[in-house]
PDB file of N, CA and C in Angstrom:
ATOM      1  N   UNK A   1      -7.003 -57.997 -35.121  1.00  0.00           N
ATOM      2  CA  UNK A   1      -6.012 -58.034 -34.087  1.00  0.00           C
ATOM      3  C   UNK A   1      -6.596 -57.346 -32.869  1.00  0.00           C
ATOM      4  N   UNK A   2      -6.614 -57.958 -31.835  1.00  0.00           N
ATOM      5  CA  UNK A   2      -7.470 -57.615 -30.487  1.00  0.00           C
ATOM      6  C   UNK A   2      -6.196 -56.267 -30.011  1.00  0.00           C
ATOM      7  N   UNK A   3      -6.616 -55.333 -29.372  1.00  0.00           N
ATOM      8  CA  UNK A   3      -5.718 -54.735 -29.051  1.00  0.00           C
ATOM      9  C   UNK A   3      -6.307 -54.085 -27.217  1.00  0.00           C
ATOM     10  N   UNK A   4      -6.147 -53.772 -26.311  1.00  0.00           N
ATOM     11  CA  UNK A   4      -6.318 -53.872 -24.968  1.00  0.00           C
ATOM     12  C   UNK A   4      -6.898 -51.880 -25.324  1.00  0.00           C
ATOM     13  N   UNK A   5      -5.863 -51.427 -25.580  1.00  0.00           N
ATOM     14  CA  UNK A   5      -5.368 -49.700 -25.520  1.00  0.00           C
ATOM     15  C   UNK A   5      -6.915 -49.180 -26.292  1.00  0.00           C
ATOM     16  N   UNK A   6      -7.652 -50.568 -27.473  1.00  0.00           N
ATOM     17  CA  UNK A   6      -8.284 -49.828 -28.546  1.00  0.00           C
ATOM     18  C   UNK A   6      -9.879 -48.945 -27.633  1.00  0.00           C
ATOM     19  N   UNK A   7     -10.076 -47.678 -28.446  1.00  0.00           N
ATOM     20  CA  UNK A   7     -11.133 -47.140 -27.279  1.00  0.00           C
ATOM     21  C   UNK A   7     -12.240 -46.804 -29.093  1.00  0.00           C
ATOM     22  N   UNK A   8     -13.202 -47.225 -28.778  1.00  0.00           N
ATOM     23  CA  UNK A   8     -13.997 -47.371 -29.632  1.00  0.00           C
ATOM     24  C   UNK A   8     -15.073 -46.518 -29.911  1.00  0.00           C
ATOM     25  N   UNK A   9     -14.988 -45.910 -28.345  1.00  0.00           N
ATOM     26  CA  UNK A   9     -16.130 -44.159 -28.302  1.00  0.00           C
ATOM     27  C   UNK A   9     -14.949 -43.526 -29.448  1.00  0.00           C
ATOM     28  N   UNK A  10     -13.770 -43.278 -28.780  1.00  0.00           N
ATOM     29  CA  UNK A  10     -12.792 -42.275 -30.259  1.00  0.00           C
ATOM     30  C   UNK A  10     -13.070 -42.774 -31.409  1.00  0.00           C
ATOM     31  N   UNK A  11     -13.246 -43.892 -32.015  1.00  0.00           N
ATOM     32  CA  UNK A  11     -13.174 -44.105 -33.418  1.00  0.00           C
ATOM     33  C   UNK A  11     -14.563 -43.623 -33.785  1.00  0.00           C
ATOM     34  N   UNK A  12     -15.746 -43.817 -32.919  1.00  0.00           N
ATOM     35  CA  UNK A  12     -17.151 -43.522 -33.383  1.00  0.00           C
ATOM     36  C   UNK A  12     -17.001 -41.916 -33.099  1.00  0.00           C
ATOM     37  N   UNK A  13     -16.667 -41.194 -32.028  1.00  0.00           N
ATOM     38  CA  UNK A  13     -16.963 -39.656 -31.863  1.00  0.00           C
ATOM     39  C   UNK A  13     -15.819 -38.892 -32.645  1.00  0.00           C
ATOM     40  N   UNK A  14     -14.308 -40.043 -33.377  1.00  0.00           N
ATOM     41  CA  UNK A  14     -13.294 -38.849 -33.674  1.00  0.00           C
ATOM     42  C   UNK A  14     -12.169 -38.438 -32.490  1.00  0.00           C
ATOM     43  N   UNK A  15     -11.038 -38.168 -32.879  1.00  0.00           N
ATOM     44  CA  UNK A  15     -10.247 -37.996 -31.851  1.00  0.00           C
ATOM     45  C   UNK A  15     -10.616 -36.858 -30.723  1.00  0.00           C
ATOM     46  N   UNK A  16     -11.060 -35.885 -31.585  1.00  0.00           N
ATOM     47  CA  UNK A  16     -11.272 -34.614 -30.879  1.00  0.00           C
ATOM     48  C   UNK A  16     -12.770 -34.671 -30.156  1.00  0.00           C
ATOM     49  N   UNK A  17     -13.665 -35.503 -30.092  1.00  0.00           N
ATOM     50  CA  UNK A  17     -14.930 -36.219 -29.334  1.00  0.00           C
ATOM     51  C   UNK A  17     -16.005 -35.763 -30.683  1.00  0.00           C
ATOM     52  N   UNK A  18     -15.654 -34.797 -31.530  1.00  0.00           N
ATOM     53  CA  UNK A  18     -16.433 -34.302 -32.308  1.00  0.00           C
ATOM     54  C   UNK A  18     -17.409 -34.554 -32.961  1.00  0.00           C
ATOM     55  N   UNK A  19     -17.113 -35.719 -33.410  1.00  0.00           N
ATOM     56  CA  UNK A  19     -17.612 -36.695 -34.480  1.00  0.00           C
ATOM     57  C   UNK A  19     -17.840 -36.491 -36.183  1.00  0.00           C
ATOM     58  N   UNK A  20     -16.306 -35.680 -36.318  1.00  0.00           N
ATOM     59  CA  UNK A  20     -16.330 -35.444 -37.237  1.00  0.00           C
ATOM     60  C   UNK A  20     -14.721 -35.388 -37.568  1.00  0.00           C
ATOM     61  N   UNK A  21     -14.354 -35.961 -38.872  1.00  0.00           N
ATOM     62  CA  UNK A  21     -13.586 -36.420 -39.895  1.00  0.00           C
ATOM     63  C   UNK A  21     -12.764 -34.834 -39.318  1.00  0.00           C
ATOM     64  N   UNK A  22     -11.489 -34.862 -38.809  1.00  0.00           N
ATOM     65  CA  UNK A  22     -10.603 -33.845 -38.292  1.00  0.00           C
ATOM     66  C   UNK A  22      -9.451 -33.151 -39.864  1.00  0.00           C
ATOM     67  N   UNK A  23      -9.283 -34.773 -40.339  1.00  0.00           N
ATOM     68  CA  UNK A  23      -8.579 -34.071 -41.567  1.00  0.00           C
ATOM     69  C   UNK A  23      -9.141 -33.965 -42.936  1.00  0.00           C
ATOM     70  N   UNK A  24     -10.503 -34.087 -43.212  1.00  0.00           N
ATOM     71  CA  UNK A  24     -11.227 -33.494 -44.103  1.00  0.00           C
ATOM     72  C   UNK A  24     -11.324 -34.074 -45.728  1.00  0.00           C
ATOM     73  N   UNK A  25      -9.927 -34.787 -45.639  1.00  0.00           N
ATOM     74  CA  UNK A  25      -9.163 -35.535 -46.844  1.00  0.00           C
ATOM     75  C   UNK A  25      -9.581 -37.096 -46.800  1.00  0.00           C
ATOM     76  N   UNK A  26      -9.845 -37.283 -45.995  1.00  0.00           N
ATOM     77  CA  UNK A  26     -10.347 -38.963 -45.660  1.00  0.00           C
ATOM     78  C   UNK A  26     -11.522 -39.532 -45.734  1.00  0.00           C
ATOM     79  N   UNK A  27     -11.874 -39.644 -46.897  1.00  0.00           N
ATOM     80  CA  UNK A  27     -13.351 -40.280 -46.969  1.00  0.00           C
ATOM     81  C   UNK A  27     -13.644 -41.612 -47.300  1.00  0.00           C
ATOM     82  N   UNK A  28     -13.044 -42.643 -46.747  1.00  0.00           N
ATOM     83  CA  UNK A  28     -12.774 -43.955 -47.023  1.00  0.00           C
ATOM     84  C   UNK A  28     -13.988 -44.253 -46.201  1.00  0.00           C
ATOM     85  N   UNK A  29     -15.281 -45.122 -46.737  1.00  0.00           N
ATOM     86  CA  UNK A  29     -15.639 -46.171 -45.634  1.00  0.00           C
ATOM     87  C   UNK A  29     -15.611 -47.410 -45.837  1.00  0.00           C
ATOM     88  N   UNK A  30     -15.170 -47.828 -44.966  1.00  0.00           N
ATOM     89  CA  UNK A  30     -14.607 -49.813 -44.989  1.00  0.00           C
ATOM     90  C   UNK A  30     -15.636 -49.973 -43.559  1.00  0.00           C
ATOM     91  N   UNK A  31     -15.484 -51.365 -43.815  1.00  0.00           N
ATOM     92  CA  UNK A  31     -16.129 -52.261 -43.234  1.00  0.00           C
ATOM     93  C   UNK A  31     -15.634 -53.094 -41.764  1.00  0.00           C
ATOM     94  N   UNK A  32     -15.070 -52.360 -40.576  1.00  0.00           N
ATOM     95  CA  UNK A  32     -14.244 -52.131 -39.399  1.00  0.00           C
ATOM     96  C   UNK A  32     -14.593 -53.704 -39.282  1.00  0.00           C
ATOM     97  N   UNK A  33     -14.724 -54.571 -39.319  1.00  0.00           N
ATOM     98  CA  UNK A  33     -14.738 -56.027 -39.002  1.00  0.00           C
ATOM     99  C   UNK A  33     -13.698 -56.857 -37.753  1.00  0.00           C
ATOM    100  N   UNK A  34     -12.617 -55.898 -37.375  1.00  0.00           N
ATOM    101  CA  UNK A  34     -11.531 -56.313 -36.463  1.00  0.00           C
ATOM    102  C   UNK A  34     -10.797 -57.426 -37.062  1.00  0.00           C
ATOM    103  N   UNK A  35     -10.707 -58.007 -38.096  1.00  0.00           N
ATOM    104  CA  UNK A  35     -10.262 -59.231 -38.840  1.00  0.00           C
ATOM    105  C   UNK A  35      -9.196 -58.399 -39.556  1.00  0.00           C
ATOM    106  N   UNK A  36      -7.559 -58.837 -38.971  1.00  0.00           N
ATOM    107  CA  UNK A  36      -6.729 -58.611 -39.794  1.00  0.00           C
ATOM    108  C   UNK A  36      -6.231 -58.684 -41.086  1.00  0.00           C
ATOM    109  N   UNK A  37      -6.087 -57.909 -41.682  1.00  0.00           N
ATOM    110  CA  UNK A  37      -6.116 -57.555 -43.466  1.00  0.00           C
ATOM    111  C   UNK A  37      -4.886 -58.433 -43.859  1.00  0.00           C
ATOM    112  N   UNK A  38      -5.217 -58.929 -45.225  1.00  0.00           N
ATOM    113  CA  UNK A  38      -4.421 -59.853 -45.888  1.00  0.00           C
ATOM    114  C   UNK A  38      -3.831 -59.024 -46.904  1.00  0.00           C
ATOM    115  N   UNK A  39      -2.242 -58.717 -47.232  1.00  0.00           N
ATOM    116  CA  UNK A  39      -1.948 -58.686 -48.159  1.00  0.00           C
ATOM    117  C   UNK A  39      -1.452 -59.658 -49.221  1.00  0.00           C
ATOM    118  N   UNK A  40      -0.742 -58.834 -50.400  1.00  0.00           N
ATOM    119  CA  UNK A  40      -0.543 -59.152 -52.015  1.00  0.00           C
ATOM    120  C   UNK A  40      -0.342 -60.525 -51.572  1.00  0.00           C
ATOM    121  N   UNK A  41       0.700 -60.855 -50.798  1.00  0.00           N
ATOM    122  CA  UNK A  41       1.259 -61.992 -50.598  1.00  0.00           C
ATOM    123  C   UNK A  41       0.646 -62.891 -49.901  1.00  0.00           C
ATOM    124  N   UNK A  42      -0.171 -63.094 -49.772  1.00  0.00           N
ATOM    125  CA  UNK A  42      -0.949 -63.768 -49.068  1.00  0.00           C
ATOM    126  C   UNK A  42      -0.774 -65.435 -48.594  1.00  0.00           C
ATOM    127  N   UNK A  43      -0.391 -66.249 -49.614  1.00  0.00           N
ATOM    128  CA  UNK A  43       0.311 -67.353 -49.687  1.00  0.00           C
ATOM    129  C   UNK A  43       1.891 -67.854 -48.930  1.00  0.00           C
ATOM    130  N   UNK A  44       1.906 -66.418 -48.794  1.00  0.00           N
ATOM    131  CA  UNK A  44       3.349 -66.764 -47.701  1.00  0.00           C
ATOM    132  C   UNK A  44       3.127 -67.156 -45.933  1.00  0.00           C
ATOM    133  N   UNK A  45       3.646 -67.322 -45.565  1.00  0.00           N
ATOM    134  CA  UNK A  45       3.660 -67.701 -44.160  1.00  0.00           C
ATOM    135  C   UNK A  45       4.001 -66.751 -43.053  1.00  0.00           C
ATOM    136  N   UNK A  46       3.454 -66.174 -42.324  1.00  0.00           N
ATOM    137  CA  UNK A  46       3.452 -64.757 -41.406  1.00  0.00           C
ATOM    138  C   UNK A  46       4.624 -65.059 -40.363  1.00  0.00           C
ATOM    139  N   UNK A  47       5.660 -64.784 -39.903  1.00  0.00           N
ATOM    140  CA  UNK A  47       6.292 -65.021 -38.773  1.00  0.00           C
ATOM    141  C   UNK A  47       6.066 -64.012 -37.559  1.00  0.00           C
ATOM    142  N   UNK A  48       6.282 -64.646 -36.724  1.00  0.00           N
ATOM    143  CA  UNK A  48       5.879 -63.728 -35.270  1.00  0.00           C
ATOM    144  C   UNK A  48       7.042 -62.881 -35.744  1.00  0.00           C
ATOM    145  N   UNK A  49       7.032 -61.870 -34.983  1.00  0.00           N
ATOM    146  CA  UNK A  49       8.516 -60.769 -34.785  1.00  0.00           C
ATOM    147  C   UNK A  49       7.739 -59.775 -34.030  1.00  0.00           C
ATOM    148  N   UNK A  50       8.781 -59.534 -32.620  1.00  0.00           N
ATOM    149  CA  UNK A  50       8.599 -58.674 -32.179  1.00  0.00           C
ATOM    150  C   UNK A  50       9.477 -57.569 -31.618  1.00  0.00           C
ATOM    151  N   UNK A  51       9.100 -56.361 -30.864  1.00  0.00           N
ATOM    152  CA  UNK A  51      10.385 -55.325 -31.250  1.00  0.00           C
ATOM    153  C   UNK A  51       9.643 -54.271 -30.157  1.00  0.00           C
ATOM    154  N   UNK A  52      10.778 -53.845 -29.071  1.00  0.00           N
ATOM    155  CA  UNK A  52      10.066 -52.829 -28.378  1.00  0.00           C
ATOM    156  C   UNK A  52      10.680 -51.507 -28.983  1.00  0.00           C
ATOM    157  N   UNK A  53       9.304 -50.624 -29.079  1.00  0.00           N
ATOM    158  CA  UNK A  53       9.281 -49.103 -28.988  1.00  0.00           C
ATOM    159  C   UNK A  53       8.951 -47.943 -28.125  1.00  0.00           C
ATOM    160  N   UNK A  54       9.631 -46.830 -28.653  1.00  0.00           N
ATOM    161  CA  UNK A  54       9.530 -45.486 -27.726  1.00  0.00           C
ATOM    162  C   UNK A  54       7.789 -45.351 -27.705  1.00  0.00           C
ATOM    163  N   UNK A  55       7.012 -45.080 -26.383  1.00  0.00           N
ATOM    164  CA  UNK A  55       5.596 -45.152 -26.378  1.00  0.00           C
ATOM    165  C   UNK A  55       5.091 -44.192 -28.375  1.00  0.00           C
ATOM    166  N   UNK A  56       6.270 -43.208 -28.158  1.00  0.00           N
ATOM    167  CA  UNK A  56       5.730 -42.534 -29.085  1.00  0.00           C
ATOM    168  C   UNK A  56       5.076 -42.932 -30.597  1.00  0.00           C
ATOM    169  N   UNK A  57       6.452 -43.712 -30.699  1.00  0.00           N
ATOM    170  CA  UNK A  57       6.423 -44.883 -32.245  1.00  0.00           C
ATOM    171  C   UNK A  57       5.295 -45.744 -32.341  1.00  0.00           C
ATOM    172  N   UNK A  58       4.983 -45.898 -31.171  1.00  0.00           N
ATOM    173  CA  UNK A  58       3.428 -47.013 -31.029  1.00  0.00           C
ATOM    174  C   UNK A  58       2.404 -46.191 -31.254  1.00  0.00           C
ATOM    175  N   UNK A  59       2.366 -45.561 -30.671  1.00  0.00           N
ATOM    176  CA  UNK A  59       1.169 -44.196 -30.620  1.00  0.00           C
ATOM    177  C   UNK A  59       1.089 -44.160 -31.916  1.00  0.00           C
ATOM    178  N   UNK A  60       1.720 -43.768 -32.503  1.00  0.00           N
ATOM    179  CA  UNK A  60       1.875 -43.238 -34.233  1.00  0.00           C
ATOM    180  C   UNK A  60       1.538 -44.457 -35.140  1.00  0.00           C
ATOM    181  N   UNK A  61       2.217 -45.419 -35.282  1.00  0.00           N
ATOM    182  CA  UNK A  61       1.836 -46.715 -36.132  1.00  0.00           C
ATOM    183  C   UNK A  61       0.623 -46.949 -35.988  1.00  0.00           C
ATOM    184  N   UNK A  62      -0.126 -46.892 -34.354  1.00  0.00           N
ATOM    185  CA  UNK A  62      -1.504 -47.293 -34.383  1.00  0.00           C
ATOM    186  C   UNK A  62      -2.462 -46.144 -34.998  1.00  0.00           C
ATOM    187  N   UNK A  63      -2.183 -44.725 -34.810  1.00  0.00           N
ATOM    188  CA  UNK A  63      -2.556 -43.883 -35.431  1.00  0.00           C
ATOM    189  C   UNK A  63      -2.607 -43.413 -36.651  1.00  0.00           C
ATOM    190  N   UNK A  64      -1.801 -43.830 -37.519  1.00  0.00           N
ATOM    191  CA  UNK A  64      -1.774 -43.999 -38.944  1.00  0.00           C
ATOM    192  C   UNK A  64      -2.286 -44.773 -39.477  1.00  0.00           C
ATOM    193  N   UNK A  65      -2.085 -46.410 -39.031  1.00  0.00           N
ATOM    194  CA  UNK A  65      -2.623 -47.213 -39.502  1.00  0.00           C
ATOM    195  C   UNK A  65      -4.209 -47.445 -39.252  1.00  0.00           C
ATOM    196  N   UNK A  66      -4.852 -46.956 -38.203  1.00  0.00           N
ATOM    197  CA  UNK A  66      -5.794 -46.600 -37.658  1.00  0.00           C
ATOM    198  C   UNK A  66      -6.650 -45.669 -39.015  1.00  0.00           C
ATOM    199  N   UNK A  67      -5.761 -44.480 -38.965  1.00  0.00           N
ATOM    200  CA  UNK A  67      -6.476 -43.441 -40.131  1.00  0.00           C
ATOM    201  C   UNK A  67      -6.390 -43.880 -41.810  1.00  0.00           C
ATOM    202  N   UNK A  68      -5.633 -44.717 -42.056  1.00  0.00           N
ATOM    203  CA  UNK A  68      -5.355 -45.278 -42.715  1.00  0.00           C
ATOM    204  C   UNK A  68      -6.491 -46.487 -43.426  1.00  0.00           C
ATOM    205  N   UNK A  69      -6.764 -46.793 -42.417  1.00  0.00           N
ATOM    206  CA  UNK A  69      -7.979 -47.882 -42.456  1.00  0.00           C
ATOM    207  C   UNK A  69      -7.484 -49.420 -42.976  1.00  0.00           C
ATOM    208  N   UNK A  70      -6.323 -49.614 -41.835  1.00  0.00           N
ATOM    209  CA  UNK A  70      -5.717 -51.162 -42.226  1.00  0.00           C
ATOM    210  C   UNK A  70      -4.670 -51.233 -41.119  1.00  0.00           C
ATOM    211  N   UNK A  71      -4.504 -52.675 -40.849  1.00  0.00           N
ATOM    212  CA  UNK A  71      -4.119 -53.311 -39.835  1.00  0.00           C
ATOM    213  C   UNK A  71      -2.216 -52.489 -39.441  1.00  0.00           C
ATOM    214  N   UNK A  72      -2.219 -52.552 -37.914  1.00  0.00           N
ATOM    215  CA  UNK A  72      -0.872 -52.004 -37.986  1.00  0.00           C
ATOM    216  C   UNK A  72       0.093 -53.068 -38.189  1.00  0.00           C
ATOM    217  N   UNK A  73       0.184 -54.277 -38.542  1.00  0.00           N
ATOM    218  CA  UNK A  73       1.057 -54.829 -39.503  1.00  0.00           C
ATOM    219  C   UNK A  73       1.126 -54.859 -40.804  1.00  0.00           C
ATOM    220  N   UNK A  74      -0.048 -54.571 -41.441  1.00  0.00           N
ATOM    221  CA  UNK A  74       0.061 -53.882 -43.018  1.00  0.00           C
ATOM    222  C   UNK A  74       0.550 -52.223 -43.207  1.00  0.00           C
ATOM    223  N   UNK A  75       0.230 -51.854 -41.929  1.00  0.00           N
ATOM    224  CA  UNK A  75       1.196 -50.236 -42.399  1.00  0.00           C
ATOM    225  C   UNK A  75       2.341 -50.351 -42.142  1.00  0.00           C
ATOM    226  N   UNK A  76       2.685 -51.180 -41.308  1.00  0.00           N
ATOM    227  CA  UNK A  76       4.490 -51.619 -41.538  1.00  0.00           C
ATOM    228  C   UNK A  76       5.096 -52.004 -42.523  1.00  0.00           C
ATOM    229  N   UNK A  77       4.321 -52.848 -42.933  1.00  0.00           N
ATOM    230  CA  UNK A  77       4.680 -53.909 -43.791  1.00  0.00           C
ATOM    231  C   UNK A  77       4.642 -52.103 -45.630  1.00  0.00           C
ATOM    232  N   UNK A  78       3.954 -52.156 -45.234  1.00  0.00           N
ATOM    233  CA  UNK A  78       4.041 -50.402 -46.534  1.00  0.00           C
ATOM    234  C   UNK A  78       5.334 -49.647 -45.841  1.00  0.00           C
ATOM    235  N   UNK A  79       5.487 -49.347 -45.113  1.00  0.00           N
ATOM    236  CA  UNK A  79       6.678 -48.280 -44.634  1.00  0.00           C
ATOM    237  C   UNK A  79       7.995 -49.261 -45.445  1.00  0.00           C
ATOM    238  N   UNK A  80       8.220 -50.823 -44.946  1.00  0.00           N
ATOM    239  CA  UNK A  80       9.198 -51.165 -45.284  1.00  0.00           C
ATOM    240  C   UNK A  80       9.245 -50.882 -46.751  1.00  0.00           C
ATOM    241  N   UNK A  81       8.327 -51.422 -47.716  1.00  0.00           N
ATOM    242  CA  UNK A  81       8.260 -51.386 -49.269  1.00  0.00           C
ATOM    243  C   UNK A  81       8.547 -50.087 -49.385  1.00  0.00           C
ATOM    244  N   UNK A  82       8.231 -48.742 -49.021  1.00  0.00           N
ATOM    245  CA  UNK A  82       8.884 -47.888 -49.295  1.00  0.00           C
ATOM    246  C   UNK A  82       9.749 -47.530 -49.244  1.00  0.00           C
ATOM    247  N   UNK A  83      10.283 -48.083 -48.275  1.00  0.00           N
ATOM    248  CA  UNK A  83      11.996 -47.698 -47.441  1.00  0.00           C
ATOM    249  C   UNK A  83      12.611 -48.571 -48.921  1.00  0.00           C
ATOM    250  N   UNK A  84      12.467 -49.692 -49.258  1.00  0.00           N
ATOM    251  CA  UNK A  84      12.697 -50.454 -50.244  1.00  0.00           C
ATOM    252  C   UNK A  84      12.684 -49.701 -51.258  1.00  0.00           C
ATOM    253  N   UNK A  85      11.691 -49.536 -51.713  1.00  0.00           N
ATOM    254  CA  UNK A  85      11.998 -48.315 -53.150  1.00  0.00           C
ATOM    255  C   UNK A  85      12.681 -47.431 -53.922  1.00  0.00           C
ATOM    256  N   UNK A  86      13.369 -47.288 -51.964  1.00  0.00           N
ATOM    257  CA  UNK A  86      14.366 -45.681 -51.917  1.00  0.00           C
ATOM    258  C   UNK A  86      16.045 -46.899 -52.419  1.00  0.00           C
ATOM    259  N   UNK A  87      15.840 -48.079 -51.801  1.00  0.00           N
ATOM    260  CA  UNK A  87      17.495 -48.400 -51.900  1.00  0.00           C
ATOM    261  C   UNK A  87      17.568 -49.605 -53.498  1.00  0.00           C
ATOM    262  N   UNK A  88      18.381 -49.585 -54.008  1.00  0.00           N
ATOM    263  CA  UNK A  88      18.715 -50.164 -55.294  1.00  0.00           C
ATOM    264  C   UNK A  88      18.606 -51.727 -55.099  1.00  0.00           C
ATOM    265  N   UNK A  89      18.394 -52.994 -56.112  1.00  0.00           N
ATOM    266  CA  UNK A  89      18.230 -53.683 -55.886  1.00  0.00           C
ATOM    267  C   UNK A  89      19.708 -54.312 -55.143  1.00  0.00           C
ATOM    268  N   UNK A  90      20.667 -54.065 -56.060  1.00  0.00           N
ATOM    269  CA  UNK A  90      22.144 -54.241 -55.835  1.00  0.00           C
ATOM    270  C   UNK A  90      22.493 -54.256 -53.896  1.00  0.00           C
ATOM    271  N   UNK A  91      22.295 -52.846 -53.895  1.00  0.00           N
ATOM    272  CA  UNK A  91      22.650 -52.616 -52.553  1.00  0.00           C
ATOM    273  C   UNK A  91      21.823 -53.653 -51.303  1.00  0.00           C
ATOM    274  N   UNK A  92      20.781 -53.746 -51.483  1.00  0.00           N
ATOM    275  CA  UNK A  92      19.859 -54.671 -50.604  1.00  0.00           C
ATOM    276  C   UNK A  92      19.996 -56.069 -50.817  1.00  0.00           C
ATOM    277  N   UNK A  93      20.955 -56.654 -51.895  1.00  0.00           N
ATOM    278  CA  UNK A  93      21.094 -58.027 -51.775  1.00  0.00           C
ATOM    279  C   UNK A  93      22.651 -57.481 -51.246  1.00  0.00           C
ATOM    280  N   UNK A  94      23.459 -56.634 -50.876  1.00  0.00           N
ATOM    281  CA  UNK A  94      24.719 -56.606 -50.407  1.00  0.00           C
ATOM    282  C   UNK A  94      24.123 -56.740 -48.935  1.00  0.00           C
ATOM    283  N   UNK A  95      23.003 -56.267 -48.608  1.00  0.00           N
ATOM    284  CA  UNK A  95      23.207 -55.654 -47.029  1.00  0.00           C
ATOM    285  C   UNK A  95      22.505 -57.089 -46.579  1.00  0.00           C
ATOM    286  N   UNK A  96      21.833 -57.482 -47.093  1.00  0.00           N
ATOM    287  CA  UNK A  96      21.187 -59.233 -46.841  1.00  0.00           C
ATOM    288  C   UNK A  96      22.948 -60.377 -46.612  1.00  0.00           C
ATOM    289  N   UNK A  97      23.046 -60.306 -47.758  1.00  0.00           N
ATOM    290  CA  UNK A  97      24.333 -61.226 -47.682  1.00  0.00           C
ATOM    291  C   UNK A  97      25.034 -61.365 -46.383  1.00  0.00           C
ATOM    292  N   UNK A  98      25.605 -59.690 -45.847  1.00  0.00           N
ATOM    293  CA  UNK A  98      26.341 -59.325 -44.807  1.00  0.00           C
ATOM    294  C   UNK A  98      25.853 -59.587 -43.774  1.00  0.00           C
ATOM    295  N   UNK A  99      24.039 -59.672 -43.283  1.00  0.00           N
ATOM    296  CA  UNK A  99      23.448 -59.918 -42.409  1.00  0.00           C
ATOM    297  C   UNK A  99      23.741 -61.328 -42.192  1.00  0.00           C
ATOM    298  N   UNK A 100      23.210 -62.125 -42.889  1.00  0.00           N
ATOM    299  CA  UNK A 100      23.600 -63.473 -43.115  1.00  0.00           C
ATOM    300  C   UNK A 100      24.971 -64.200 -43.138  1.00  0.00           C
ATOM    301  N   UNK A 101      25.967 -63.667 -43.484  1.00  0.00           N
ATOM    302  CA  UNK A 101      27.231 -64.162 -42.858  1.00  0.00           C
ATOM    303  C   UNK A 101      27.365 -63.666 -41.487  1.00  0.00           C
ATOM    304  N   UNK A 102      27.048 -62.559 -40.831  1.00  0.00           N
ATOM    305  CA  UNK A 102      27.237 -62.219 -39.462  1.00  0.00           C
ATOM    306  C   UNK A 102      26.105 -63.164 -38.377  1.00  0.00           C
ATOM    307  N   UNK A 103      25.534 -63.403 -38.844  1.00  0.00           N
ATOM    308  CA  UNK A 103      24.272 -64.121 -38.286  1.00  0.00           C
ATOM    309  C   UNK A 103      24.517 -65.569 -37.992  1.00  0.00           C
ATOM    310  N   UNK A 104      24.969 -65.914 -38.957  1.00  0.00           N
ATOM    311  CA  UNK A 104      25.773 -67.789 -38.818  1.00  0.00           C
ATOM    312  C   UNK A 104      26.901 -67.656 -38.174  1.00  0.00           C
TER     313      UNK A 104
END
């Protein structure tokens, strides 16, 4: 995913110009290719969706997902499954239903 904001001296020197791993816990190396990551589902069909945020919320998604080492639509796409985890199956086919009659 091309991104305009991305600065590529920070990812090679580190946020702090250092060039060195700031949180010490992260020793992942992948293969930075710029080719957006496929998840589990792969066979499904991607829909556009888009959604404005506080600069801050952007800052952060790209920064996580960034440290993270995967696309910032796959760290979304994890936040939701977790948010999911937290609510019962029951309740999330109630709150779908309701969306869907208000929606038509």
């Amino acid at each position: 995913m091309a991104d305009d904001e991305f600065n590529i001296e920070e990812l090679i020197s580190g946020p702090d110009g250092s060039g060195e791993d700031t949180a010490g816990s992260n020793t992942c190396n992948t293969n930075n290719t710029g080719a957006t990551s496929t998840t589990k589902n792969a066979s499904t069909t991607l829909h556009p969706f888009s959604v404005r945020l506080d600069q801050e919320y952007v800052e952060t998604i790209k920064a996580l997902a960034w440290w993270k080492r995967i696309s910032q639509r796959e760290f979304i796409e994890h936040c939701i499954s977790y948010a999911l985890e937290e609510m019962n199956e029951e309740r999330l086919t109630e709150i779908t239903n309701r969306y869907h009659e208000q929606s038509n």
